[in-house]
Tab-separated table of C-alpha atoms in Angstrom:
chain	number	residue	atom	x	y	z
M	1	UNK	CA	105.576	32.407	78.432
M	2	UNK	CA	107.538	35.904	77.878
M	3	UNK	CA	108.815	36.428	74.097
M	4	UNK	CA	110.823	34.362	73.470
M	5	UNK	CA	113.251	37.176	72.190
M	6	UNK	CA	113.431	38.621	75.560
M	7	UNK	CA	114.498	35.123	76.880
M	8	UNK	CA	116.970	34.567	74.866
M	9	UNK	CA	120.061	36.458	73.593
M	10	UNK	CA	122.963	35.371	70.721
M	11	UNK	CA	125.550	33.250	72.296
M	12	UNK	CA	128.942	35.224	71.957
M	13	UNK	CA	132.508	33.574	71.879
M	14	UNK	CA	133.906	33.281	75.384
M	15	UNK	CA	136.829	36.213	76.393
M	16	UNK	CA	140.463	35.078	76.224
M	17	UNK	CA	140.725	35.058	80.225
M	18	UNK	CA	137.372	33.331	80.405
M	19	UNK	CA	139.064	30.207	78.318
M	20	UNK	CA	141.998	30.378	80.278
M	21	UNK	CA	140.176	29.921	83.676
M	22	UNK	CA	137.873	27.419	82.429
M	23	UNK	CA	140.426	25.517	81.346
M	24	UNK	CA	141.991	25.422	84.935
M	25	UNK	CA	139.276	25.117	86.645
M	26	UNK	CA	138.487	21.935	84.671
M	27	UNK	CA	142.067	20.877	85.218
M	28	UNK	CA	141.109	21.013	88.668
M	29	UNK	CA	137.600	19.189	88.605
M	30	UNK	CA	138.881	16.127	86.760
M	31	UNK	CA	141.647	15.816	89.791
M	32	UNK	CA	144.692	16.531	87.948
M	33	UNK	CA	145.578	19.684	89.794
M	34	UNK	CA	145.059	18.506	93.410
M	35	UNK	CA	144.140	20.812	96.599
M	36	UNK	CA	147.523	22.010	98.016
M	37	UNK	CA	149.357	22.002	94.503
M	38	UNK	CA	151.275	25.254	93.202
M	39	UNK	CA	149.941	26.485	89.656
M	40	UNK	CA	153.329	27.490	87.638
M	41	UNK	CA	154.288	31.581	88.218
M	42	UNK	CA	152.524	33.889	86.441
M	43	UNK	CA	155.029	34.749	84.033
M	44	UNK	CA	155.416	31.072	82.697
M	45	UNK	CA	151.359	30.744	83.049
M	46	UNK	CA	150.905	33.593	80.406
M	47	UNK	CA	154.103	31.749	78.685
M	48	UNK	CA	152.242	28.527	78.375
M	49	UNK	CA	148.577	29.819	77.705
M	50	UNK	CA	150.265	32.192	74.910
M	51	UNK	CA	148.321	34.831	76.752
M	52	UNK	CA	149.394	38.375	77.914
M	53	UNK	CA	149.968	38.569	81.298
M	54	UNK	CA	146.870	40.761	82.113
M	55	UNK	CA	144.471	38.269	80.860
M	56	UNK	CA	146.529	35.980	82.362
M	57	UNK	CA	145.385	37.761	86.005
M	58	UNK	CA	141.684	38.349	84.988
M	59	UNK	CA	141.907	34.898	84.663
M	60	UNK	CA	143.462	34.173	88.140
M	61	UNK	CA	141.321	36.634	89.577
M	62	UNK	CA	137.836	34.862	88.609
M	63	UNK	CA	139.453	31.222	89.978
M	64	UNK	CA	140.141	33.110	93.502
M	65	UNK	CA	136.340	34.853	93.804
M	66	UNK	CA	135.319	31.515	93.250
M	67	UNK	CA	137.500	29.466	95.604
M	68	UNK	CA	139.295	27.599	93.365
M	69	UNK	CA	142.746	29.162	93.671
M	70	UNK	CA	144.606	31.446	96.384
M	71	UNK	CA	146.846	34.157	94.638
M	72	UNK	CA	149.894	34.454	97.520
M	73	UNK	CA	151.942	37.158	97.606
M	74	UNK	CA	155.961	37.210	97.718
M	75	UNK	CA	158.308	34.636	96.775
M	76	UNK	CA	156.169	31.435	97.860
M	77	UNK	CA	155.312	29.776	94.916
M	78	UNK	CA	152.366	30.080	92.681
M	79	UNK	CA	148.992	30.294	92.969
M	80	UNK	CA	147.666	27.797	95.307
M	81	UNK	CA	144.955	24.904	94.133
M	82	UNK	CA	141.960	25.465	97.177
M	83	UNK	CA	139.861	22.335	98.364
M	84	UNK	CA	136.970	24.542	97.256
M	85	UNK	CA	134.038	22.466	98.312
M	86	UNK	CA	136.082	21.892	101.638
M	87	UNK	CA	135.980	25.892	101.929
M	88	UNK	CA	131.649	26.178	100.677
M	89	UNK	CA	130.421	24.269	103.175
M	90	UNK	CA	133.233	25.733	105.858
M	91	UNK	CA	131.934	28.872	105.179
M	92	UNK	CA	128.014	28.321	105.287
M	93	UNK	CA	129.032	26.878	108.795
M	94	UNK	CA	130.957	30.334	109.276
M	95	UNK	CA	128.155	32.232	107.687
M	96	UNK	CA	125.147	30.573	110.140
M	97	UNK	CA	127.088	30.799	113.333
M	98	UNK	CA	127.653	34.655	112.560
M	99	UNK	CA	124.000	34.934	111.723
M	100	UNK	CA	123.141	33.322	115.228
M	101	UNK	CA	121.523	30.411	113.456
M	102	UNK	CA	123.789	27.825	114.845
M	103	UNK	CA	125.633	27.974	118.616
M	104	UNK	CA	128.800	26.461	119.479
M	105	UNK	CA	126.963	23.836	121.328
M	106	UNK	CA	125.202	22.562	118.813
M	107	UNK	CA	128.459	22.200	116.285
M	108	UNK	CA	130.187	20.097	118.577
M	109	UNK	CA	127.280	18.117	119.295
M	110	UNK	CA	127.379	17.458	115.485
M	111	UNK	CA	130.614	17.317	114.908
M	112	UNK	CA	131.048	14.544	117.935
M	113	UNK	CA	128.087	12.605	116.078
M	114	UNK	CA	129.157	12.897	112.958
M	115	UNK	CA	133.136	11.758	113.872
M	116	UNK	CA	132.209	9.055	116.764
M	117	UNK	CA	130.225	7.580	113.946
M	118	UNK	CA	133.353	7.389	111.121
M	119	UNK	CA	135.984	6.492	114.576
M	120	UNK	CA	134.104	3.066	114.549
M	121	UNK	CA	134.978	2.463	110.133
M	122	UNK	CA	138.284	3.754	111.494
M	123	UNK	CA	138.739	1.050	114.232
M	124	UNK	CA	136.793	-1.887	111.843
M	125	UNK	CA	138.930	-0.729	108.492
M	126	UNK	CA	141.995	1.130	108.960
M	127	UNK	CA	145.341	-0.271	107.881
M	128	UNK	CA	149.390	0.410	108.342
M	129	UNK	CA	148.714	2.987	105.102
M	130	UNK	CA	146.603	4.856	107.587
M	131	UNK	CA	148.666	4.467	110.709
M	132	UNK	CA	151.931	5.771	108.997
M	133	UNK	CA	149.903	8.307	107.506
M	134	UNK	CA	148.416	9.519	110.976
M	135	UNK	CA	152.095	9.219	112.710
M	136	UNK	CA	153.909	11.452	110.416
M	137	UNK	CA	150.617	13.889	111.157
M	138	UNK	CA	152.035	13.775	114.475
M	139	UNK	CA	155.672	13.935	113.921
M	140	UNK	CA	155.200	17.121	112.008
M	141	UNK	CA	153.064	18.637	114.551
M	142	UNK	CA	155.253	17.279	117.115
M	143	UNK	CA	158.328	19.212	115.204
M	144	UNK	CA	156.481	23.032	115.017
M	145	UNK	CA	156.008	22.719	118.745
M	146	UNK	CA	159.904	22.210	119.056
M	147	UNK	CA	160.153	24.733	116.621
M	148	UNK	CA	157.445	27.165	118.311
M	149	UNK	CA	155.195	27.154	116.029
M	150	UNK	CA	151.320	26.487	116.003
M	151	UNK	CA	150.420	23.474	114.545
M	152	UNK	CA	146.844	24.452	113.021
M	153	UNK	CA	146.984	22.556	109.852
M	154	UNK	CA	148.654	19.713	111.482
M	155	UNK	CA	145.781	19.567	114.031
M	156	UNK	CA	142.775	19.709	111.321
M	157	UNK	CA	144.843	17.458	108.872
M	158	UNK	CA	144.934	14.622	111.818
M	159	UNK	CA	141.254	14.635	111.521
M	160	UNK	CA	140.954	14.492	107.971
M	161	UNK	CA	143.187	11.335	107.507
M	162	UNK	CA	140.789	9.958	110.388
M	163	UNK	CA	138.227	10.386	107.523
M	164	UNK	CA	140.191	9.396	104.847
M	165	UNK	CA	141.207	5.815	106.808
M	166	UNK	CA	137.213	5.515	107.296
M	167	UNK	CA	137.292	3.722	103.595
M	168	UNK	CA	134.165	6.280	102.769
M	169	UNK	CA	134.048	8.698	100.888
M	170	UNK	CA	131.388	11.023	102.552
M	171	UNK	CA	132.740	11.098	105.476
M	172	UNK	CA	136.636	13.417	104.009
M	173	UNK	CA	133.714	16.113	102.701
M	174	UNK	CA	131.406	16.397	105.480
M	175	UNK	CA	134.624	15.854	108.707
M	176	UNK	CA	136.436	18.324	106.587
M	177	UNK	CA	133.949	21.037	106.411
M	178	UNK	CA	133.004	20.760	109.673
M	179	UNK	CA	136.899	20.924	111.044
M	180	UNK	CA	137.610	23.603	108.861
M	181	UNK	CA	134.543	25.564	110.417
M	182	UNK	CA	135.879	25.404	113.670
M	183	UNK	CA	139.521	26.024	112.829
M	184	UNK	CA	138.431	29.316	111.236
M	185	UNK	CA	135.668	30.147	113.812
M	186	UNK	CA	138.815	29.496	116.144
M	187	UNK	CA	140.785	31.724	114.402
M	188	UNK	CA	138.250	34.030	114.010
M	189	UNK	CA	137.637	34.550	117.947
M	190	UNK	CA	141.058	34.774	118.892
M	191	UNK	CA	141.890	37.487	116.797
M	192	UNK	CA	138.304	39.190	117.452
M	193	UNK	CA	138.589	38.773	121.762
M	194	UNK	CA	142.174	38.393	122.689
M	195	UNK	CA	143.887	42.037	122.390
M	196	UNK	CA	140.790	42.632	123.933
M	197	UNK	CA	141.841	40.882	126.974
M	198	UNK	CA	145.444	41.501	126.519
M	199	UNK	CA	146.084	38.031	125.831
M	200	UNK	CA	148.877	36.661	123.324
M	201	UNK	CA	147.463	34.979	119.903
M	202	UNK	CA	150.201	33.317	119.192
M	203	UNK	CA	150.105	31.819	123.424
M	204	UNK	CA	146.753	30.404	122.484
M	205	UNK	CA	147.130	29.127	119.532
M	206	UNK	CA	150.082	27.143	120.896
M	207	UNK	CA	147.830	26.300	124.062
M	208	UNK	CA	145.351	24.683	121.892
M	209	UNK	CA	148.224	23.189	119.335
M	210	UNK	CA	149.856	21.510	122.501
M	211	UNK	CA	146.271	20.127	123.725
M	212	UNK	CA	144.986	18.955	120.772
M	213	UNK	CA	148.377	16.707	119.800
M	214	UNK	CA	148.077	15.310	123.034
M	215	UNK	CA	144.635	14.018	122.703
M	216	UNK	CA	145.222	12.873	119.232
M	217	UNK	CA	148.378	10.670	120.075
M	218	UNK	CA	146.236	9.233	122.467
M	219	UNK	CA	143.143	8.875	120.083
M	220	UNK	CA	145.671	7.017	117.838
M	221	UNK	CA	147.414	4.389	120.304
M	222	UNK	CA	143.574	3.643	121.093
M	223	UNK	CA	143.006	3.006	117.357
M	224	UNK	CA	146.374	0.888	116.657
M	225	UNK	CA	144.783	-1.702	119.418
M	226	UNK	CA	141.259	-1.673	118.148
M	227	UNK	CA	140.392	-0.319	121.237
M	228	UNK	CA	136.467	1.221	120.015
M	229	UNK	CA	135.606	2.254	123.842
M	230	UNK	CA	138.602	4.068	124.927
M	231	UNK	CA	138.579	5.454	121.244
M	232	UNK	CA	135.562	6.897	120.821
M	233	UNK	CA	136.003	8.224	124.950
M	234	UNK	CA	138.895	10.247	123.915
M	235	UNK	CA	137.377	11.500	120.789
M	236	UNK	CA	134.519	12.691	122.399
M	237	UNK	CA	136.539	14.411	125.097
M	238	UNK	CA	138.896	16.010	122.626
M	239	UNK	CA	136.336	17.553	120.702
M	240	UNK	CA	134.379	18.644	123.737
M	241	UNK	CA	137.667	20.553	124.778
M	242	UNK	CA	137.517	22.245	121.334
M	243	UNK	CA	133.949	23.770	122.125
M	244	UNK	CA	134.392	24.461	125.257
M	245	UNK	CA	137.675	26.394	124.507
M	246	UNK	CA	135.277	28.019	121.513
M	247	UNK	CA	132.819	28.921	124.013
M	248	UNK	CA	135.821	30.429	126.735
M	249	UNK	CA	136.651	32.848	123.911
M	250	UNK	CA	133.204	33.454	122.540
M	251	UNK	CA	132.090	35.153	126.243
């Protein structure tokens, strides 16, 4: 063993902005500030904390390098809470397929494994909490369209409240990462391949907005009548129309 005195060092009193994001970042751990919540502005966050407002955005600034918080810009609200494991695991995902150690094949091959598999808790366990829940998914989706508008979130949060109606926990965290990985490998390839080819972000993304609420009003009817085979057909088809438009722009 090395001396001990190069081991070890005295333990110094943590900096004021250190306390300040600990404290939030526990505040977010034990659930009471919830993914999708707005932390106060920064002005009554330094009020509140008793803190200047510099320490106040060294504190802020450690919470967004580590996922916890997005910092927006403008009038929008405060800083925004982050599902931060949600965004770890989307990111490894991001991080392999850039590194060539996963294809686009094989995530939908997992990701049509992984969400046939929670479809049948769905069908066996789901109640009117879940259908309501999964219709005004739709209805909002249903309203950007009218509104011209993509409906991204719309289209990964349908999925997620397929999870959450599963009555298991596991399956939000692992259906989550793995729809957030393709929404932002999505994103990621229209914006790296379509000016390329001349074509219109905003025309696919409403392309694949339109599809996808299509095949999940579908998936859904399916569901409402227990209907496991006709389910888990449209799933499967739905998500293989996700790779294969991943693959389309990936050429």
């Amino acid at each position: 063993m090395q001396n001990s005195k190069a081991l070890f060092s005295p333990i110094r009193e943590k900096r004021t902005f250190e306390r300040v994001s600990a404290k939030i970042k526990r505040l977010i751990l034990d659930g009471v500030l919830k993914p999708g919540d707005h932390l106060p502005s920064e002005i009554e966050l330094a009020r509140q904390f008793d803190v200047s407002r510099q320490t106040l955005r060294e504190a802020l600034r450690i919470l967004e390098l580590t996922g916890f918080i997005t910092v927006q810009k403008g009038g929008s609200g405060g800083p925004l809470i982050q599902d931060t494991l949600m965004n770890s695991i989307s990111n490894l995902y991001l991080d392999a397929f850039q590194m060539e150690k996963i294809t686009i094949e094989e995530l939908t091959v997992v990701r049509c494994d992984i969400e046939k598999s929670m479809l049948i808790h769905v069908i066996d366990k789901s109640v009117e909490a879940d259908f309501a829940a999964l219709e005004a998914n739709l209805i909002e989706a249903g309203r950007k369209i009218e509104d011209n508008q993509p409906a991204i979130h719309e289209n990964i949060e349908f999925h997620n409240l397929l999870a959450k109606a599963s009555k298991n926990n596991v399956y939000p965290v692992v259906v989550g990462s793995i729809a957030a990985a393709t929404r932002d490998l999505l994103t990621r390839l229209i914006d790296e391949t379509l000016s390329e080819k001349g074509l219109s972000e905003y025309d696919e993304n409403m392309v694949n907005t339109k599809v996808a609420v299509v095949s999940h009003k579908a998936i859904l009817a399916a569901i409402r009548k227990r209907d496991k085979k006709t389910a888990l057909q449209l799933l499967e088809q739905h998500l293989h129309e996700v790779g294969n438009r991943l693959k389309k722009l990936a050429k």
